[in-house]
């Protein structure tokens, strides 16, 4: 992997551990519909895929109600949830080393770009990124393959073999492969080894140290 020039990272479950903020935000949104969730760990399935899809899939919401739920989610998230988050140990050191080796570090997240930028800035790691790409608030760019396609275009990559995508869910792996990019699945996030293998991850890193050894 040391020959890769462009290093694409997912955000939630890859760079940061966002469970508290995301599950609290989902629970807040569900309460607006009279749904009380006692065990918020059951809401970790919302980490990764687009929120509208998750409200429709996991709670049977109509598209209209799912859109309302996302608005409620953001109500809580932008004030509190965004900061109920932490960077995984070892990630800043990886980013710094890649940066020092003149790698192009790019964020490709299904989280709205505004929130993604705020999170990277809050933790002081935005300085390592040459490009930050997230979803749009209007959901026109929300799925990982759409986000990644836009990030590839903005990066001006001409040789896709010089790039690698790193993420914790099948959405990251499948999006990378759609565009002919190698993909590393990480197990310290929210995808299981079974999920990552089934989606065809080219490499799997169980820890941030293993990820560092793969990349550097």
mmCIF file of C-alpha atoms in Angstrom:
data_model
loop_
_atom_site.group_PDB
_atom_site.id
_atom_site.type_symbol
_atom_site.label_atom_id
_atom_site.label_comp_id
_atom_site.label_asym_id
_atom_site.label_seq_id
_atom_site.Cartn_x
_atom_site.Cartn_y
_atom_site.Cartn_z
ATOM 1 C CA UNK A 1 0.000 0.000 0.000
ATOM 2 C CA UNK A 2 2.966 2.348 0.322
ATOM 3 C CA UNK A 3 2.759 2.959 -3.444
ATOM 4 C CA UNK A 4 -0.731 4.453 -3.146
ATOM 5 C CA UNK A 5 -0.785 8.197 -3.703
ATOM 6 C CA UNK A 6 -4.426 8.884 -2.823
ATOM 7 C CA UNK A 7 -5.730 7.637 0.525
ATOM 8 C CA UNK A 8 -9.509 7.887 0.934
ATOM 9 C CA UNK A 9 -11.002 7.600 4.412
ATOM 10 C CA UNK A 10 -14.534 7.071 5.638
ATOM 11 C CA UNK A 11 -15.324 9.075 8.800
ATOM 12 C CA UNK A 12 -17.738 7.371 11.223
ATOM 13 C CA UNK A 13 -16.326 4.083 12.482
ATOM 14 C CA UNK A 14 -13.039 4.632 10.652
ATOM 15 C CA UNK A 15 -11.511 7.877 11.913
ATOM 16 C CA UNK A 16 -13.879 8.508 14.795
ATOM 17 C CA UNK A 17 -16.043 6.548 17.233
ATOM 18 C CA UNK A 18 -19.387 8.366 16.838
ATOM 19 C CA UNK A 19 -21.833 5.961 18.496
ATOM 20 C CA UNK A 20 -22.940 8.148 21.402
ATOM 21 C CA UNK A 21 -23.767 11.170 19.288
ATOM 22 C CA UNK A 22 -25.453 9.275 16.466
ATOM 23 C CA UNK A 23 -27.559 7.007 18.661
ATOM 24 C CA UNK A 24 -28.637 9.910 20.870
ATOM 25 C CA UNK A 25 -29.644 11.854 17.755
ATOM 26 C CA UNK A 26 -31.607 8.912 16.334
ATOM 27 C CA UNK A 27 -33.339 8.337 19.669
ATOM 28 C CA UNK A 28 -34.275 12.029 19.801
ATOM 29 C CA UNK A 29 -35.777 11.825 16.312
ATOM 30 C CA UNK A 30 -37.709 8.635 17.082
ATOM 31 C CA UNK A 31 -39.174 10.168 20.234
ATOM 32 C CA UNK A 32 -40.777 12.830 18.026
ATOM 33 C CA UNK A 33 -42.799 9.956 16.537
ATOM 34 C CA UNK A 34 -43.650 8.462 19.926
ATOM 35 C CA UNK A 35 -41.019 5.737 19.687
ATOM 36 C CA UNK A 36 -38.939 5.307 22.852
ATOM 37 C CA UNK A 37 -35.733 3.273 22.576
ATOM 38 C CA UNK A 38 -34.423 2.052 25.931
ATOM 39 C CA UNK A 39 -31.322 0.314 24.632
ATOM 40 C CA UNK A 40 -29.556 2.809 22.376
ATOM 41 C CA UNK A 41 -26.944 0.264 21.316
ATOM 42 C CA UNK A 42 -29.658 -1.171 19.055
ATOM 43 C CA UNK A 43 -29.423 2.082 17.086
ATOM 44 C CA UNK A 44 -25.792 1.543 16.092
ATOM 45 C CA UNK A 45 -27.111 0.035 12.855
ATOM 46 C CA UNK A 46 -27.743 3.660 11.800
ATOM 47 C CA UNK A 47 -23.983 4.253 11.651
ATOM 48 C CA UNK A 48 -22.876 4.050 8.035
ATOM 49 C CA UNK A 49 -25.820 4.091 5.629
ATOM 50 C CA UNK A 50 -27.796 7.225 4.686
ATOM 51 C CA UNK A 51 -30.220 8.187 7.450
ATOM 52 C CA UNK A 52 -33.325 8.331 5.260
ATOM 53 C CA UNK A 53 -32.717 4.755 4.123
ATOM 54 C CA UNK A 54 -32.212 3.614 7.716
ATOM 55 C CA UNK A 55 -35.411 5.175 9.086
ATOM 56 C CA UNK A 56 -37.342 3.559 6.230
ATOM 57 C CA UNK A 57 -35.654 0.177 6.554
ATOM 58 C CA UNK A 58 -35.453 -0.212 10.326
ATOM 59 C CA UNK A 59 -38.667 1.536 11.387
ATOM 60 C CA UNK A 60 -40.861 1.273 8.309
ATOM 61 C CA UNK A 61 -41.135 5.037 7.864
ATOM 62 C CA UNK A 62 -42.572 6.467 4.681
ATOM 63 C CA UNK A 63 -40.208 8.633 2.644
ATOM 64 C CA UNK A 64 -41.990 11.731 3.953
ATOM 65 C CA UNK A 65 -41.674 10.688 7.610
ATOM 66 C CA UNK A 66 -38.076 9.583 7.082
ATOM 67 C CA UNK A 67 -37.243 13.059 5.797
ATOM 68 C CA UNK A 68 -38.933 14.586 8.859
ATOM 69 C CA UNK A 69 -36.974 12.199 11.098
ATOM 70 C CA UNK A 70 -33.692 13.285 9.510
ATOM 71 C CA UNK A 71 -34.593 16.925 10.193
ATOM 72 C CA UNK A 72 -35.244 16.068 13.865
ATOM 73 C CA UNK A 73 -32.003 14.071 13.966
ATOM 74 C CA UNK A 74 -30.026 17.078 12.731
ATOM 75 C CA UNK A 75 -31.769 19.294 15.282
ATOM 76 C CA UNK A 76 -30.071 17.352 18.084
ATOM 77 C CA UNK A 77 -26.915 16.413 16.201
ATOM 78 C CA UNK A 78 -25.803 19.918 15.226
ATOM 79 C CA UNK A 79 -26.052 21.128 18.828
ATOM 80 C CA UNK A 80 -24.903 18.112 20.861
ATOM 81 C CA UNK A 81 -24.449 14.876 18.929
ATOM 82 C CA UNK A 82 -21.649 16.127 16.709
ATOM 83 C CA UNK A 83 -19.412 16.557 19.762
ATOM 84 C CA UNK A 84 -20.398 13.248 21.438
ATOM 85 C CA UNK A 85 -17.621 11.665 19.454
ATOM 86 C CA UNK A 86 -13.927 10.798 19.701
ATOM 87 C CA UNK A 87 -11.011 10.026 17.399
ATOM 88 C CA UNK A 88 -9.743 6.458 17.521
ATOM 89 C CA UNK A 89 -6.391 6.100 19.229
ATOM 90 C CA UNK A 90 -3.627 5.903 16.643
ATOM 91 C CA UNK A 91 -5.505 7.678 13.859
ATOM 92 C CA UNK A 92 -3.838 11.110 14.240
ATOM 93 C CA UNK A 93 -0.392 9.483 14.036
ATOM 94 C CA UNK A 94 -1.373 7.638 10.844
ATOM 95 C CA UNK A 95 -2.675 10.822 9.244
ATOM 96 C CA UNK A 96 0.442 12.761 10.232
ATOM 97 C CA UNK A 97 2.773 10.131 8.805
ATOM 98 C CA UNK A 98 0.834 9.895 5.528
ATOM 99 C CA UNK A 99 0.851 13.686 5.291
ATOM 100 C CA UNK A 100 4.600 13.809 5.855
ATOM 101 C CA UNK A 101 5.021 11.254 3.047
ATOM 102 C CA UNK A 102 3.138 13.669 0.755
ATOM 103 C CA UNK A 103 0.158 11.381 0.315
ATOM 104 C CA UNK A 104 -3.121 12.974 -0.777
ATOM 105 C CA UNK A 105 -5.516 12.282 2.111
ATOM 106 C CA UNK A 106 -9.189 12.574 1.180
ATOM 107 C CA UNK A 107 -12.336 12.214 3.245
ATOM 108 C CA UNK A 108 -15.313 10.509 1.577
ATOM 109 C CA UNK A 109 -18.177 10.352 4.055
ATOM 110 C CA UNK A 110 -21.935 9.841 3.819
ATOM 111 C CA UNK A 111 -22.243 12.358 6.651
ATOM 112 C CA UNK A 112 -23.281 15.844 5.473
ATOM 113 C CA UNK A 113 -20.177 17.724 4.409
ATOM 114 C CA UNK A 114 -20.826 20.604 6.814
ATOM 115 C CA UNK A 115 -20.797 18.218 9.788
ATOM 116 C CA UNK A 116 -17.789 16.283 8.480
ATOM 117 C CA UNK A 117 -15.777 19.496 8.173
ATOM 118 C CA UNK A 118 -16.779 20.578 11.680
ATOM 119 C CA UNK A 119 -15.742 17.226 13.164
ATOM 120 C CA UNK A 120 -12.304 17.187 11.522
ATOM 121 C CA UNK A 121 -11.727 20.779 12.615
ATOM 122 C CA UNK A 122 -12.960 20.089 16.167
ATOM 123 C CA UNK A 123 -10.417 17.293 16.579
ATOM 124 C CA UNK A 124 -7.628 19.247 14.882
ATOM 125 C CA UNK A 125 -7.070 16.778 12.037
ATOM 126 C CA UNK A 126 -8.537 18.723 9.102
ATOM 127 C CA UNK A 127 -5.046 20.035 8.297
ATOM 128 C CA UNK A 128 -4.039 16.620 6.969
ATOM 129 C CA UNK A 129 -6.773 16.465 4.321
ATOM 130 C CA UNK A 130 -6.306 17.770 0.799
ATOM 131 C CA UNK A 131 -10.038 17.294 0.151
ATOM 132 C CA UNK A 132 -13.120 16.767 2.310
ATOM 133 C CA UNK A 133 -16.222 15.399 0.615
ATOM 134 C CA UNK A 134 -19.480 14.540 2.324
ATOM 135 C CA UNK A 135 -23.145 14.191 1.512
ATOM 136 C CA UNK A 136 -25.316 17.140 0.609
ATOM 137 C CA UNK A 137 -28.015 18.298 3.016
ATOM 138 C CA UNK A 138 -30.680 17.864 0.327
ATOM 139 C CA UNK A 139 -29.784 14.153 -0.054
ATOM 140 C CA UNK A 140 -28.907 14.570 -3.745
ATOM 141 C CA UNK A 141 -25.494 13.128 -2.880
ATOM 142 C CA UNK A 142 -25.958 10.716 0.012
ATOM 143 C CA UNK A 143 -24.922 7.155 -0.867
ATOM 144 C CA UNK A 144 -21.264 6.244 -0.528
ATOM 145 C CA UNK A 145 -20.803 5.477 -4.218
ATOM 146 C CA UNK A 146 -22.128 8.963 -5.077
ATOM 147 C CA UNK A 147 -19.848 10.587 -2.513
ATOM 148 C CA UNK A 148 -16.832 8.622 -3.692
ATOM 149 C CA UNK A 149 -17.509 9.359 -7.364
ATOM 150 C CA UNK A 150 -17.563 13.075 -6.593
ATOM 151 C CA UNK A 151 -14.393 12.818 -4.487
ATOM 152 C CA UNK A 152 -12.563 10.961 -7.270
ATOM 153 C CA UNK A 153 -13.627 13.609 -9.784
ATOM 154 C CA UNK A 154 -12.581 16.496 -7.528
ATOM 155 C CA UNK A 155 -9.230 14.814 -6.818
ATOM 156 C CA UNK A 156 -8.367 14.707 -10.505
ATOM 157 C CA UNK A 157 -7.202 11.090 -10.297
ATOM 158 C CA UNK A 158 -6.226 9.649 -13.665
ATOM 159 C CA UNK A 159 -4.901 6.289 -12.450
ATOM 160 C CA UNK A 160 -7.363 4.662 -10.028
ATOM 161 C CA UNK A 161 -4.772 2.021 -9.102
ATOM 162 C CA UNK A 162 -2.933 4.781 -7.219
ATOM 163 C CA UNK A 163 -5.854 5.102 -4.775
ATOM 164 C CA UNK A 164 -7.247 3.090 -1.854
ATOM 165 C CA UNK A 165 -10.450 3.443 0.177
ATOM 166 C CA UNK A 166 -10.530 2.720 3.919
ATOM 167 C CA UNK A 167 -13.796 2.104 5.737
ATOM 168 C CA UNK A 168 -15.593 -0.043 8.271
ATOM 169 C CA UNK A 169 -18.760 -1.015 6.371
ATOM 170 C CA UNK A 170 -19.687 -2.844 3.183
ATOM 171 C CA UNK A 171 -20.805 0.471 1.668
ATOM 172 C CA UNK A 172 -17.180 1.659 1.655
ATOM 173 C CA UNK A 173 -15.841 -1.531 0.094
ATOM 174 C CA UNK A 174 -18.559 -1.838 -2.532
ATOM 175 C CA UNK A 175 -18.255 1.822 -3.542
ATOM 176 C CA UNK A 176 -14.479 1.503 -3.938
ATOM 177 C CA UNK A 177 -14.794 -1.610 -6.089
ATOM 178 C CA UNK A 178 -17.467 0.040 -8.242
ATOM 179 C CA UNK A 179 -14.783 2.440 -9.428
ATOM 180 C CA UNK A 180 -11.953 -0.094 -9.564
ATOM 181 C CA UNK A 181 -10.301 1.060 -6.351
ATOM 182 C CA UNK A 182 -8.663 -1.195 -3.760
ATOM 183 C CA UNK A 183 -10.365 -1.215 -0.367
ATOM 184 C CA UNK A 184 -9.244 -1.821 3.211
ATOM 185 C CA UNK A 185 -11.883 -2.829 5.739
ATOM 186 C CA UNK A 186 -11.302 -1.974 9.399
ATOM 187 C CA UNK A 187 -12.706 -3.974 12.297
ATOM 188 C CA UNK A 188 -12.516 -1.309 14.998
ATOM 189 C CA UNK A 189 -15.638 0.330 13.545
ATOM 190 C CA UNK A 190 -19.119 -1.114 13.029
ATOM 191 C CA UNK A 191 -18.781 -3.723 10.300
ATOM 192 C CA UNK A 192 -18.119 -7.363 11.136
ATOM 193 C CA UNK A 193 -15.392 -9.441 9.547
ATOM 194 C CA UNK A 194 -18.146 -11.432 7.832
ATOM 195 C CA UNK A 195 -19.596 -8.257 6.300
ATOM 196 C CA UNK A 196 -16.226 -7.003 5.113
ATOM 197 C CA UNK A 197 -15.206 -10.347 3.645
ATOM 198 C CA UNK A 198 -18.567 -10.766 1.914
ATOM 199 C CA UNK A 199 -18.217 -7.340 0.324
ATOM 200 C CA UNK A 200 -14.780 -8.314 -0.994
ATOM 201 C CA UNK A 201 -12.408 -6.190 1.083
ATOM 202 C CA UNK A 202 -8.905 -6.519 -0.398
ATOM 203 C CA UNK A 203 -7.332 -6.192 3.040
ATOM 204 C CA UNK A 204 -8.700 -6.185 6.573
ATOM 205 C CA UNK A 205 -7.144 -4.377 9.548
ATOM 206 C CA UNK A 206 -8.316 -5.361 13.014
ATOM 207 C CA UNK A 207 -6.639 -2.422 14.778
ATOM 208 C CA UNK A 208 -5.305 1.029 13.942
ATOM 209 C CA UNK A 209 -1.807 -0.416 14.336
ATOM 210 C CA UNK A 210 -2.548 -3.024 11.673
ATOM 211 C CA UNK A 211 -3.917 -0.263 9.452
ATOM 212 C CA UNK A 212 -0.716 1.723 9.947
ATOM 213 C CA UNK A 213 1.381 -1.293 8.993
ATOM 214 C CA UNK A 214 -0.682 -1.773 5.832
ATOM 215 C CA UNK A 215 -0.445 1.841 4.742
ATOM 216 C CA UNK A 216 3.064 2.787 5.789
#
